[in-house]
């Protein structure tokens, strides 16, 4: 069985408040707070990059596992905001950390579900070929999103989270993971410009089309609630447990109203759901691993706790993992 050997997390120092956004676009602290529960988010400084943030979280996770970079046998980075277009962030991270010439790959484009999907891939890889796998979720979205679109810009923040997974004795066993995708819903959350269908162009740059995340907010909301709650129910059924056995649910931190709706649908008590969206906003693929790290660091997770991670993202993807600490 594959387990979590170490955890790490990182957020940049720069704080961007709702009032800071209200000075730039037509919005208010009241609107953002009421609709999303977000009060602040962190933005990377000008000299910080995706790789810097990924490395900071990864170094903590490797240290927490009492390992060194040379012990890592594989690296998966989940991100939609990579360091470069080519090559992938994972290969750059391998070099930055000083790991050996081990296989690495990125899992990109699956929005905020990327990390839990990567956890599932890592679990399968470890069962096939025992090794220590570094799994990172990282997003530096503040540099790539439009700062003019009030419908999306106020939602996001930058962060990184990481775990080291491996066989044998662990802090936590990953008991099971469920994942799913409904590709017919690709249009509800998409960035169209920049790929081969709509290549980047001067015209795109003029209209900021390459930064325009198209989001059907209400449909994303509906799908998120439905898919995250059913993924949690599915993964618990597969391990023969119920929500009454769960000590903490760590959901993707997109929006407090989505988290509350999932909680009510599942019938979980408020204190059994980890929420930090007020402080950090939606940090994409980093959201779940960063929240898991923070919950563990602050004593919200104890030995013996059954923890369920759940996420959704553009695709439309969803995933849930049952983790026994
Ligand atoms: N400030 C003020 N007004 C705004 C803002 C803003 N930042 N953004 C939109 N509005 C306006 C709209 O223009 C609209 O005005 P209109 O009625 O004159 O047309 C009005 O507010 C209401 O807009 P709605 O979109 O209907 O507001 P809604 O109550 O649906 O809330 C929200 C919008 C917060 C985006 C909600 O739909 C939501 O949370 N959806 C899910 C979003 C999400 O989690 N996305 C995930 C991102 S990526 C990921 O996590 C995978």
mmCIF file of C-alpha atoms and ligand atoms in Angstrom:
data_model
loop_
_atom_site.group_PDB
_atom_site.id
_atom_site.type_symbol
_atom_site.label_atom_id
_atom_site.label_comp_id
_atom_site.label_asym_id
_atom_site.label_seq_id
_atom_site.Cartn_x
_atom_site.Cartn_y
_atom_site.Cartn_z
ATOM 1 C CA UNK A 1 0.000 0.000 0.000
ATOM 2 C CA UNK A 2 1.121 3.585 -0.710
ATOM 3 C CA UNK A 3 1.327 6.120 2.072
ATOM 4 C CA UNK A 4 2.126 9.765 2.704
ATOM 5 C CA UNK A 5 5.625 10.028 4.192
ATOM 6 C CA UNK A 6 5.921 13.814 4.356
ATOM 7 C CA UNK A 7 3.985 17.025 3.686
ATOM 8 C CA UNK A 8 4.985 20.559 2.700
ATOM 9 C CA UNK A 9 3.368 23.833 1.758
ATOM 10 C CA UNK A 10 4.272 27.333 0.657
ATOM 11 C CA UNK A 11 2.518 30.647 0.078
ATOM 12 C CA UNK A 12 4.158 33.891 -1.064
ATOM 13 C CA UNK A 13 4.350 36.776 1.435
ATOM 14 C CA UNK A 14 2.500 39.428 -0.567
ATOM 15 C CA UNK A 15 -1.115 39.766 0.613
ATOM 16 C CA UNK A 16 -3.790 41.023 -1.794
ATOM 17 C CA UNK A 17 -6.997 41.981 0.047
ATOM 18 C CA UNK A 18 -10.499 42.414 -1.336
ATOM 19 C CA UNK A 19 -10.088 46.166 -0.861
ATOM 20 C CA UNK A 20 -6.914 46.014 -2.964
ATOM 21 C CA UNK A 21 -9.019 44.465 -5.744
ATOM 22 C CA UNK A 22 -11.772 47.052 -5.252
ATOM 23 C CA UNK A 23 -9.176 49.735 -6.044
ATOM 24 C CA UNK A 24 -8.454 48.040 -9.403
ATOM 25 C CA UNK A 25 -11.780 46.641 -10.695
ATOM 26 C CA UNK A 26 -15.465 47.365 -10.147
ATOM 27 C CA UNK A 27 -16.011 45.177 -7.084
ATOM 28 C CA UNK A 28 -16.365 45.409 -3.299
ATOM 29 C CA UNK A 29 -15.203 43.529 -0.243
ATOM 30 C CA UNK A 30 -18.879 42.864 0.531
ATOM 31 C CA UNK A 31 -19.577 41.269 -2.871
ATOM 32 C CA UNK A 32 -16.500 39.039 -2.799
ATOM 33 C CA UNK A 33 -17.038 38.003 0.837
ATOM 34 C CA UNK A 34 -20.754 37.241 0.410
ATOM 35 C CA UNK A 35 -20.352 35.332 -2.877
ATOM 36 C CA UNK A 36 -17.110 33.467 -2.140
ATOM 37 C CA UNK A 37 -16.010 33.767 1.509
ATOM 38 C CA UNK A 38 -12.617 35.017 0.305
ATOM 39 C CA UNK A 39 -11.075 37.970 2.204
ATOM 40 C CA UNK A 40 -7.442 37.795 1.104
ATOM 41 C CA UNK A 41 -5.118 35.830 -1.162
ATOM 42 C CA UNK A 42 -1.349 35.676 -1.619
ATOM 43 C CA UNK A 43 0.381 36.760 -4.821
ATOM 44 C CA UNK A 44 3.926 35.862 -5.820
ATOM 45 C CA UNK A 45 6.491 38.647 -5.932
ATOM 46 C CA UNK A 46 7.869 39.696 -9.334
ATOM 47 C CA UNK A 47 11.017 37.618 -8.890
ATOM 48 C CA UNK A 48 9.149 34.448 -7.847
ATOM 49 C CA UNK A 49 8.118 31.740 -10.293
ATOM 50 C CA UNK A 50 6.124 28.495 -10.291
ATOM 51 C CA UNK A 51 9.359 26.525 -9.911
ATOM 52 C CA UNK A 52 10.446 28.558 -6.858
ATOM 53 C CA UNK A 53 7.135 27.884 -5.127
ATOM 54 C CA UNK A 54 7.100 24.191 -6.076
ATOM 55 C CA UNK A 55 10.661 23.775 -4.778
ATOM 56 C CA UNK A 56 9.845 25.494 -1.466
ATOM 57 C CA UNK A 57 6.912 23.129 -0.775
ATOM 58 C CA UNK A 58 8.807 20.064 -2.061
ATOM 59 C CA UNK A 59 11.846 20.733 0.137
ATOM 60 C CA UNK A 60 9.610 20.877 3.225
ATOM 61 C CA UNK A 61 7.832 17.636 2.255
ATOM 62 C CA UNK A 62 11.134 15.798 1.662
ATOM 63 C CA UNK A 63 12.476 17.059 5.006
ATOM 64 C CA UNK A 64 9.234 16.107 6.760
ATOM 65 C CA UNK A 65 9.666 12.573 5.367
ATOM 66 C CA UNK A 66 13.232 12.442 6.778
ATOM 67 C CA UNK A 67 14.533 11.934 3.268
ATOM 68 C CA UNK A 68 16.922 13.711 0.938
ATOM 69 C CA UNK A 69 16.325 14.630 -2.737
ATOM 70 C CA UNK A 70 18.482 11.646 -3.752
ATOM 71 C CA UNK A 71 15.838 9.315 -2.261
ATOM 72 C CA UNK A 72 13.085 10.546 -4.619
ATOM 73 C CA UNK A 73 12.310 8.014 -7.365
ATOM 74 C CA UNK A 74 9.724 9.908 -9.383
ATOM 75 C CA UNK A 75 8.179 13.405 -9.544
ATOM 76 C CA UNK A 76 4.689 14.459 -10.600
ATOM 77 C CA UNK A 77 3.760 18.147 -10.732
ATOM 78 C CA UNK A 78 0.093 19.124 -11.090
ATOM 79 C CA UNK A 79 -0.183 22.658 -12.451
ATOM 80 C CA UNK A 80 -2.046 24.773 -14.982
ATOM 81 C CA UNK A 81 0.466 27.608 -14.622
ATOM 82 C CA UNK A 82 3.795 25.958 -15.488
ATOM 83 C CA UNK A 83 7.229 27.541 -15.240
ATOM 84 C CA UNK A 84 7.654 27.312 -19.029
ATOM 85 C CA UNK A 85 5.549 26.072 -21.902
ATOM 86 C CA UNK A 86 8.338 23.573 -22.678
ATOM 87 C CA UNK A 87 9.832 21.624 -20.936
ATOM 88 C CA UNK A 88 7.563 20.745 -18.051
ATOM 89 C CA UNK A 89 7.941 22.059 -14.518
ATOM 90 C CA UNK A 90 8.693 18.582 -13.097
ATOM 91 C CA UNK A 91 11.949 18.229 -15.041
ATOM 92 C CA UNK A 92 13.086 21.672 -13.874
ATOM 93 C CA UNK A 93 12.110 20.743 -10.316
ATOM 94 C CA UNK A 94 14.153 17.526 -10.481
ATOM 95 C CA UNK A 95 17.242 19.590 -11.316
ATOM 96 C CA UNK A 96 16.484 22.366 -8.809
ATOM 97 C CA UNK A 97 16.083 19.899 -5.926
ATOM 98 C CA UNK A 98 19.130 17.870 -6.921
ATOM 99 C CA UNK A 99 17.289 14.590 -7.402
ATOM 100 C CA UNK A 100 18.759 11.838 -9.586
ATOM 101 C CA UNK A 101 17.755 11.311 -13.219
ATOM 102 C CA UNK A 102 14.412 9.844 -12.186
ATOM 103 C CA UNK A 103 11.258 9.980 -14.315
ATOM 104 C CA UNK A 104 9.192 13.148 -13.968
ATOM 105 C CA UNK A 105 6.048 14.468 -15.569
ATOM 106 C CA UNK A 106 3.462 17.221 -15.285
ATOM 107 C CA UNK A 107 -0.249 16.740 -15.002
ATOM 108 C CA UNK A 108 -1.681 19.899 -16.523
ATOM 109 C CA UNK A 109 -4.972 21.380 -17.584
ATOM 110 C CA UNK A 110 -7.186 19.571 -15.111
ATOM 111 C CA UNK A 111 -7.728 22.697 -13.078
ATOM 112 C CA UNK A 112 -7.995 22.245 -9.388
ATOM 113 C CA UNK A 113 -8.494 18.450 -9.500
ATOM 114 C CA UNK A 114 -4.893 17.918 -10.655
ATOM 115 C CA UNK A 115 -3.288 17.142 -7.305
ATOM 116 C CA UNK A 116 -5.783 14.463 -6.229
ATOM 117 C CA UNK A 117 -5.541 12.900 -9.706
ATOM 118 C CA UNK A 118 -1.728 12.935 -9.340
ATOM 119 C CA UNK A 119 -2.049 11.262 -5.943
ATOM 120 C CA UNK A 120 -3.984 8.457 -7.638
ATOM 121 C CA UNK A 121 -1.310 8.083 -10.336
ATOM 122 C CA UNK A 122 1.436 8.035 -7.687
ATOM 123 C CA UNK A 123 -0.413 5.385 -5.713
ATOM 124 C CA UNK A 124 -0.682 3.136 -8.764
ATOM 125 C CA UNK A 125 2.970 3.707 -9.706
ATOM 126 C CA UNK A 126 4.131 2.767 -6.208
ATOM 127 C CA UNK A 127 2.112 -0.453 -6.267
ATOM 128 C CA UNK A 128 3.638 -1.331 -9.634
ATOM 129 C CA UNK A 129 7.214 -0.314 -8.786
ATOM 130 C CA UNK A 130 7.904 0.610 -5.135
ATOM 131 C CA UNK A 131 9.608 3.988 -4.975
ATOM 132 C CA UNK A 132 9.302 7.384 -3.285
ATOM 133 C CA UNK A 133 7.164 9.689 -5.413
ATOM 134 C CA UNK A 134 7.148 13.459 -4.902
ATOM 135 C CA UNK A 135 3.714 14.867 -5.792
ATOM 136 C CA UNK A 136 3.397 18.654 -6.040
ATOM 137 C CA UNK A 137 0.391 20.906 -6.682
ATOM 138 C CA UNK A 138 1.452 24.437 -7.588
ATOM 139 C CA UNK A 139 -0.209 27.461 -9.116
ATOM 140 C CA UNK A 140 1.076 30.962 -9.869
ATOM 141 C CA UNK A 141 -2.122 32.116 -11.433
ATOM 142 C CA UNK A 142 -1.798 35.829 -10.568
ATOM 143 C CA UNK A 143 0.738 36.256 -13.379
ATOM 144 C CA UNK A 144 -1.271 34.499 -16.084
ATOM 145 C CA UNK A 145 -4.878 35.542 -15.367
ATOM 146 C CA UNK A 146 -6.584 38.707 -16.538
ATOM 147 C CA UNK A 147 -6.431 41.465 -13.910
ATOM 148 C CA UNK A 148 -9.371 43.170 -15.634
ATOM 149 C CA UNK A 149 -12.040 40.483 -15.444
ATOM 150 C CA UNK A 150 -13.758 40.979 -12.086
ATOM 151 C CA UNK A 151 -15.750 37.759 -12.550
ATOM 152 C CA UNK A 152 -12.594 35.641 -12.172
ATOM 153 C CA UNK A 153 -9.614 37.685 -10.935
ATOM 154 C CA UNK A 154 -10.936 38.095 -7.393
ATOM 155 C CA UNK A 155 -11.204 34.322 -6.933
ATOM 156 C CA UNK A 156 -7.601 33.204 -7.267
ATOM 157 C CA UNK A 157 -4.386 33.091 -5.256
ATOM 158 C CA UNK A 158 -0.871 31.620 -5.578
ATOM 159 C CA UNK A 159 0.420 28.670 -3.515
ATOM 160 C CA UNK A 160 2.160 25.308 -3.565
ATOM 161 C CA UNK A 161 1.644 22.069 -1.664
ATOM 162 C CA UNK A 162 3.547 18.794 -1.783
ATOM 163 C CA UNK A 163 3.607 15.271 -0.416
ATOM 164 C CA UNK A 164 6.163 12.507 -0.619
ATOM 165 C CA UNK A 165 4.488 9.151 -1.135
ATOM 166 C CA UNK A 166 6.010 5.732 -0.776
ATOM 167 C CA UNK A 167 5.541 2.127 0.259
ATOM 168 C CA UNK A 168 5.968 0.904 3.825
ATOM 169 C CA UNK A 169 5.539 2.720 7.118
ATOM 170 C CA UNK A 170 3.953 6.134 6.571
ATOM 171 C CA UNK A 171 2.300 9.071 8.372
ATOM 172 C CA UNK A 172 -0.891 8.173 6.515
ATOM 173 C CA UNK A 173 -2.087 5.424 4.180
ATOM 174 C CA UNK A 174 -3.917 6.393 0.998
ATOM 175 C CA UNK A 175 -6.696 3.806 1.278
ATOM 176 C CA UNK A 176 -8.456 4.525 -1.991
ATOM 177 C CA UNK A 177 -9.006 7.238 -4.598
ATOM 178 C CA UNK A 178 -11.896 7.790 -7.005
ATOM 179 C CA UNK A 179 -11.583 10.039 -10.037
ATOM 180 C CA UNK A 180 -13.892 10.927 -12.907
ATOM 181 C CA UNK A 181 -14.285 13.247 -15.857
ATOM 182 C CA UNK A 182 -17.188 14.579 -17.919
ATOM 183 C CA UNK A 183 -15.541 15.951 -21.063
ATOM 184 C CA UNK A 184 -18.874 17.205 -22.383
ATOM 185 C CA UNK A 185 -18.658 19.940 -19.737
ATOM 186 C CA UNK A 186 -15.322 21.326 -20.994
ATOM 187 C CA UNK A 187 -16.973 24.595 -21.995
ATOM 188 C CA UNK A 188 -18.049 25.627 -18.505
ATOM 189 C CA UNK A 189 -14.492 26.482 -17.460
ATOM 190 C CA UNK A 190 -11.934 27.093 -20.192
ATOM 191 C CA UNK A 191 -9.054 29.207 -21.469
ATOM 192 C CA UNK A 192 -9.406 28.971 -25.242
ATOM 193 C CA UNK A 193 -6.506 31.013 -26.572
ATOM 194 C CA UNK A 194 -2.921 29.789 -26.657
ATOM 195 C CA UNK A 195 -3.271 26.214 -27.928
ATOM 196 C CA UNK A 196 -3.348 24.906 -31.492
ATOM 197 C CA UNK A 197 -7.055 25.597 -32.047
ATOM 198 C CA UNK A 198 -6.687 29.304 -31.240
ATOM 199 C CA UNK A 199 -2.943 30.074 -31.263
ATOM 200 C CA UNK A 200 -1.568 33.075 -29.448
ATOM 201 C CA UNK A 201 -1.548 36.144 -31.731
ATOM 202 C CA UNK A 202 -1.059 39.895 -31.625
ATOM 203 C CA UNK A 203 -4.836 40.317 -31.712
ATOM 204 C CA UNK A 204 -5.187 37.957 -28.743
ATOM 205 C CA UNK A 205 -2.613 39.987 -26.843
ATOM 206 C CA UNK A 206 -4.470 43.235 -27.573
ATOM 207 C CA UNK A 207 -7.735 41.901 -26.153
ATOM 208 C CA UNK A 208 -6.046 39.806 -23.436
ATOM 209 C CA UNK A 209 -7.844 36.747 -24.889
ATOM 210 C CA UNK A 210 -4.895 34.585 -23.834
ATOM 211 C CA UNK A 211 -5.657 35.450 -20.191
ATOM 212 C CA UNK A 212 -9.422 35.219 -20.384
ATOM 213 C CA UNK A 213 -10.666 32.330 -18.268
ATOM 214 C CA UNK A 214 -14.249 31.750 -19.416
ATOM 215 C CA UNK A 215 -16.343 30.516 -16.533
ATOM 216 C CA UNK A 216 -20.042 29.757 -16.298
ATOM 217 C CA UNK A 217 -20.037 30.418 -12.576
ATOM 218 C CA UNK A 218 -23.410 28.936 -11.689
ATOM 219 C CA UNK A 219 -22.894 25.753 -13.685
ATOM 220 C CA UNK A 220 -19.408 25.303 -12.217
ATOM 221 C CA UNK A 221 -20.969 25.780 -8.785
ATOM 222 C CA UNK A 222 -23.655 23.141 -9.449
ATOM 223 C CA UNK A 223 -21.237 20.581 -10.894
ATOM 224 C CA UNK A 224 -18.701 21.177 -8.124
ATOM 225 C CA UNK A 225 -21.221 20.478 -5.368
ATOM 226 C CA UNK A 226 -22.659 17.420 -7.094
ATOM 227 C CA UNK A 227 -19.348 15.850 -8.097
ATOM 228 C CA UNK A 228 -17.353 16.521 -4.915
ATOM 229 C CA UNK A 229 -20.092 15.190 -2.650
ATOM 230 C CA UNK A 230 -20.692 12.061 -4.747
ATOM 231 C CA UNK A 231 -16.926 11.417 -5.024
ATOM 232 C CA UNK A 232 -16.660 11.526 -1.209
ATOM 233 C CA UNK A 233 -19.616 9.140 -0.851
ATOM 234 C CA UNK A 234 -18.093 6.778 -3.458
ATOM 235 C CA UNK A 235 -14.648 6.621 -1.903
ATOM 236 C CA UNK A 236 -16.121 6.012 1.561
ATOM 237 C CA UNK A 237 -18.347 3.232 0.230
ATOM 238 C CA UNK A 238 -15.330 1.584 -1.393
ATOM 239 C CA UNK A 239 -13.464 1.425 1.918
ATOM 240 C CA UNK A 240 -16.548 0.342 3.876
ATOM 241 C CA UNK A 241 -16.857 3.581 5.892
ATOM 242 C CA UNK A 242 -19.443 6.327 6.277
ATOM 243 C CA UNK A 243 -19.199 10.086 6.839
ATOM 244 C CA UNK A 244 -19.613 9.390 10.577
ATOM 245 C CA UNK A 245 -16.127 7.783 10.498
ATOM 246 C CA UNK A 246 -14.489 10.850 8.912
ATOM 247 C CA UNK A 247 -12.487 13.151 11.203
ATOM 248 C CA UNK A 248 -11.829 15.825 8.575
ATOM 249 C CA UNK A 249 -12.863 16.574 4.993
ATOM 250 C CA UNK A 250 -10.295 18.670 3.122
ATOM 251 C CA UNK A 251 -12.112 20.014 0.049
ATOM 252 C CA UNK A 252 -10.791 22.107 -2.818
ATOM 253 C CA UNK A 253 -10.944 25.692 -1.546
ATOM 254 C CA UNK A 254 -12.749 27.346 -4.465
ATOM 255 C CA UNK A 255 -15.521 29.059 -2.610
ATOM 256 C CA UNK A 256 -16.985 28.905 0.908
ATOM 257 C CA UNK A 257 -20.521 28.535 -0.456
ATOM 258 C CA UNK A 258 -19.505 25.491 -2.510
ATOM 259 C CA UNK A 259 -17.786 23.986 0.548
ATOM 260 C CA UNK A 260 -20.873 24.627 2.710
ATOM 261 C CA UNK A 261 -23.184 23.073 0.111
ATOM 262 C CA UNK A 262 -20.989 19.934 -0.094
ATOM 263 C CA UNK A 263 -20.902 19.738 3.702
ATOM 264 C CA UNK A 264 -24.695 19.953 3.964
ATOM 265 C CA UNK A 265 -25.218 17.397 1.186
ATOM 266 C CA UNK A 266 -22.899 14.969 2.964
ATOM 267 C CA UNK A 267 -24.339 15.695 6.410
ATOM 268 C CA UNK A 268 -20.930 16.538 7.893
ATOM 269 C CA UNK A 269 -20.516 18.851 10.917
ATOM 270 C CA UNK A 270 -18.946 22.269 10.272
ATOM 271 C CA UNK A 271 -15.945 21.490 12.506
ATOM 272 C CA UNK A 272 -15.189 18.390 10.403
ATOM 273 C CA UNK A 273 -14.467 20.395 7.259
ATOM 274 C CA UNK A 274 -11.193 22.264 6.769
ATOM 275 C CA UNK A 275 -11.629 25.770 5.355
ATOM 276 C CA UNK A 276 -8.872 28.301 4.603
ATOM 277 C CA UNK A 277 -10.380 29.933 1.505
ATOM 278 C CA UNK A 278 -10.849 33.181 3.472
ATOM 279 C CA UNK A 279 -7.052 33.585 3.714
ATOM 280 C CA UNK A 280 -5.796 32.198 0.395
ATOM 281 C CA UNK A 281 -8.654 32.128 -2.162
ATOM 282 C CA UNK A 282 -8.705 29.480 -4.862
ATOM 283 C CA UNK A 283 -5.153 28.250 -5.416
ATOM 284 C CA UNK A 284 -5.990 25.658 -8.069
ATOM 285 C CA UNK A 285 -3.926 22.470 -7.921
ATOM 286 C CA UNK A 286 -2.192 23.735 -4.763
ATOM 287 C CA UNK A 287 -5.421 24.124 -2.835
ATOM 288 C CA UNK A 288 -5.858 20.570 -1.486
ATOM 289 C CA UNK A 289 -2.192 19.752 -0.685
ATOM 290 C CA UNK A 290 -1.638 23.178 0.886
ATOM 291 C CA UNK A 291 -4.797 22.832 3.029
ATOM 292 C CA UNK A 292 -3.783 19.280 4.008
ATOM 293 C CA UNK A 293 -0.316 20.486 5.032
ATOM 294 C CA UNK A 294 -1.749 23.435 6.995
ATOM 295 C CA UNK A 295 -4.345 21.226 8.728
ATOM 296 C CA UNK A 296 -1.608 18.770 9.713
ATOM 297 C CA UNK A 297 0.773 21.529 10.855
ATOM 298 C CA UNK A 298 -1.860 23.197 13.030
ATOM 299 C CA UNK A 299 -2.964 20.009 14.784
ATOM 300 C CA UNK A 300 -6.318 19.665 13.025
ATOM 301 C CA UNK A 301 -5.249 16.162 11.972
ATOM 302 C CA UNK A 302 -4.135 13.587 14.534
ATOM 303 C CA UNK A 303 -2.909 10.009 14.388
ATOM 304 C CA UNK A 304 -5.895 7.701 13.829
ATOM 305 C CA UNK A 305 -7.922 10.270 11.858
ATOM 306 C CA UNK A 306 -9.647 9.296 8.628
ATOM 307 C CA UNK A 307 -9.292 12.285 6.285
ATOM 308 C CA UNK A 308 -11.055 12.669 2.938
ATOM 309 C CA UNK A 309 -9.661 14.938 0.228
ATOM 310 C CA UNK A 310 -11.926 16.070 -2.590
ATOM 311 C CA UNK A 311 -11.542 18.373 -5.567
ATOM 312 C CA UNK A 312 -13.053 19.427 -8.882
ATOM 313 C CA UNK A 313 -11.624 21.248 -11.839
ATOM 314 C CA UNK A 314 -11.875 22.305 -15.452
ATOM 315 C CA UNK A 315 -12.448 19.327 -17.709
ATOM 316 C CA UNK A 316 -14.821 18.746 -15.928
ATOM 317 C CA UNK A 317 -12.800 16.538 -13.517
ATOM 318 C CA UNK A 318 -13.471 15.407 -9.975
ATOM 319 C CA UNK A 319 -11.653 13.248 -7.439
ATOM 320 C CA UNK A 320 -11.710 12.117 -3.819
ATOM 321 C CA UNK A 321 -9.127 10.284 -1.718
ATOM 322 C CA UNK A 322 -9.545 8.498 1.626
ATOM 323 C CA UNK A 323 -6.423 8.928 3.760
ATOM 324 C CA UNK A 324 -5.938 7.137 7.084
ATOM 325 C CA UNK A 325 -3.547 8.982 9.421
HETATM 326 N N1 LIG B 1 -17.728 42.112 -8.069
HETATM 327 C C1 LIG B 1 -18.952 42.622 -8.224
HETATM 328 N N2 LIG B 1 -19.869 42.131 -9.073
HETATM 329 C C2 LIG B 1 -19.504 41.046 -9.795
HETATM 330 C C3 LIG B 1 -18.237 40.449 -9.671
HETATM 331 C C4 LIG B 1 -17.326 41.036 -8.778
HETATM 332 N N3 LIG B 1 -16.096 40.532 -8.568
HETATM 333 N N4 LIG B 1 -18.194 39.391 -10.503
HETATM 334 C C5 LIG B 1 -19.383 39.322 -11.114
HETATM 335 N N5 LIG B 1 -20.175 40.332 -10.689
HETATM 336 C C6 LIG B 1 -21.540 40.643 -11.085
HETATM 337 C C7 LIG B 1 -21.949 40.013 -12.381
HETATM 338 O O1 LIG B 1 -21.515 40.819 -13.458
HETATM 339 C C8 LIG B 1 -23.449 39.968 -12.252
HETATM 340 O O2 LIG B 1 -23.965 41.232 -12.580
HETATM 341 P P1 LIG B 1 -25.319 41.359 -13.438
HETATM 342 O O3 LIG B 1 -26.369 40.699 -12.590
HETATM 343 O O4 LIG B 1 -25.469 42.832 -13.588
HETATM 344 O O5 LIG B 1 -25.064 40.611 -14.708
HETATM 345 C C9 LIG B 1 -23.682 39.750 -10.779
HETATM 346 O O6 LIG B 1 -22.441 40.095 -10.118
HETATM 347 C C10 LIG B 1 -24.065 38.341 -10.411
HETATM 348 O O7 LIG B 1 -23.178 37.463 -11.076
HETATM 349 P P2 LIG B 1 -23.345 35.938 -10.984
HETATM 350 O O8 LIG B 1 -22.276 35.290 -11.798
HETATM 351 O O9 LIG B 1 -24.760 35.562 -11.280
HETATM 352 O O10 LIG B 1 -23.067 35.717 -9.437
HETATM 353 P P3 LIG B 1 -23.114 34.383 -8.622
HETATM 354 O O11 LIG B 1 -23.994 34.567 -7.460
HETATM 355 O O12 LIG B 1 -23.307 33.189 -9.485
HETATM 356 O O13 LIG B 1 -21.619 34.321 -8.055
HETATM 357 C C11 LIG B 1 -19.543 33.209 -8.484
HETATM 358 C C12 LIG B 1 -20.520 34.275 -8.948
HETATM 359 C C13 LIG B 1 -18.949 33.638 -7.156
HETATM 360 C C14 LIG B 1 -18.436 33.137 -9.514
HETATM 361 C C15 LIG B 1 -20.293 31.882 -8.323
HETATM 362 O O14 LIG B 1 -21.037 31.588 -9.475
HETATM 363 C C16 LIG B 1 -19.358 30.761 -8.042
HETATM 364 O O15 LIG B 1 -18.790 30.672 -6.988
HETATM 365 N N6 LIG B 1 -19.178 29.845 -9.005
HETATM 366 C C17 LIG B 1 -18.178 28.840 -8.920
HETATM 367 C C18 LIG B 1 -16.891 29.485 -9.299
HETATM 368 C C19 LIG B 1 -15.747 28.605 -9.037
HETATM 369 O O16 LIG B 1 -15.591 28.011 -7.997
HETATM 370 N N7 LIG B 1 -14.923 28.518 -10.028
HETATM 371 C C20 LIG B 1 -13.848 27.639 -9.951
HETATM 372 C C21 LIG B 1 -12.687 28.285 -10.522
HETATM 373 S S1 LIG B 1 -11.555 27.156 -11.138
HETATM 374 C C22 LIG B 1 -11.608 25.827 -10.186
HETATM 375 O O17 LIG B 1 -11.687 25.901 -9.004
HETATM 376 C C23 LIG B 1 -11.504 24.535 -10.840
#
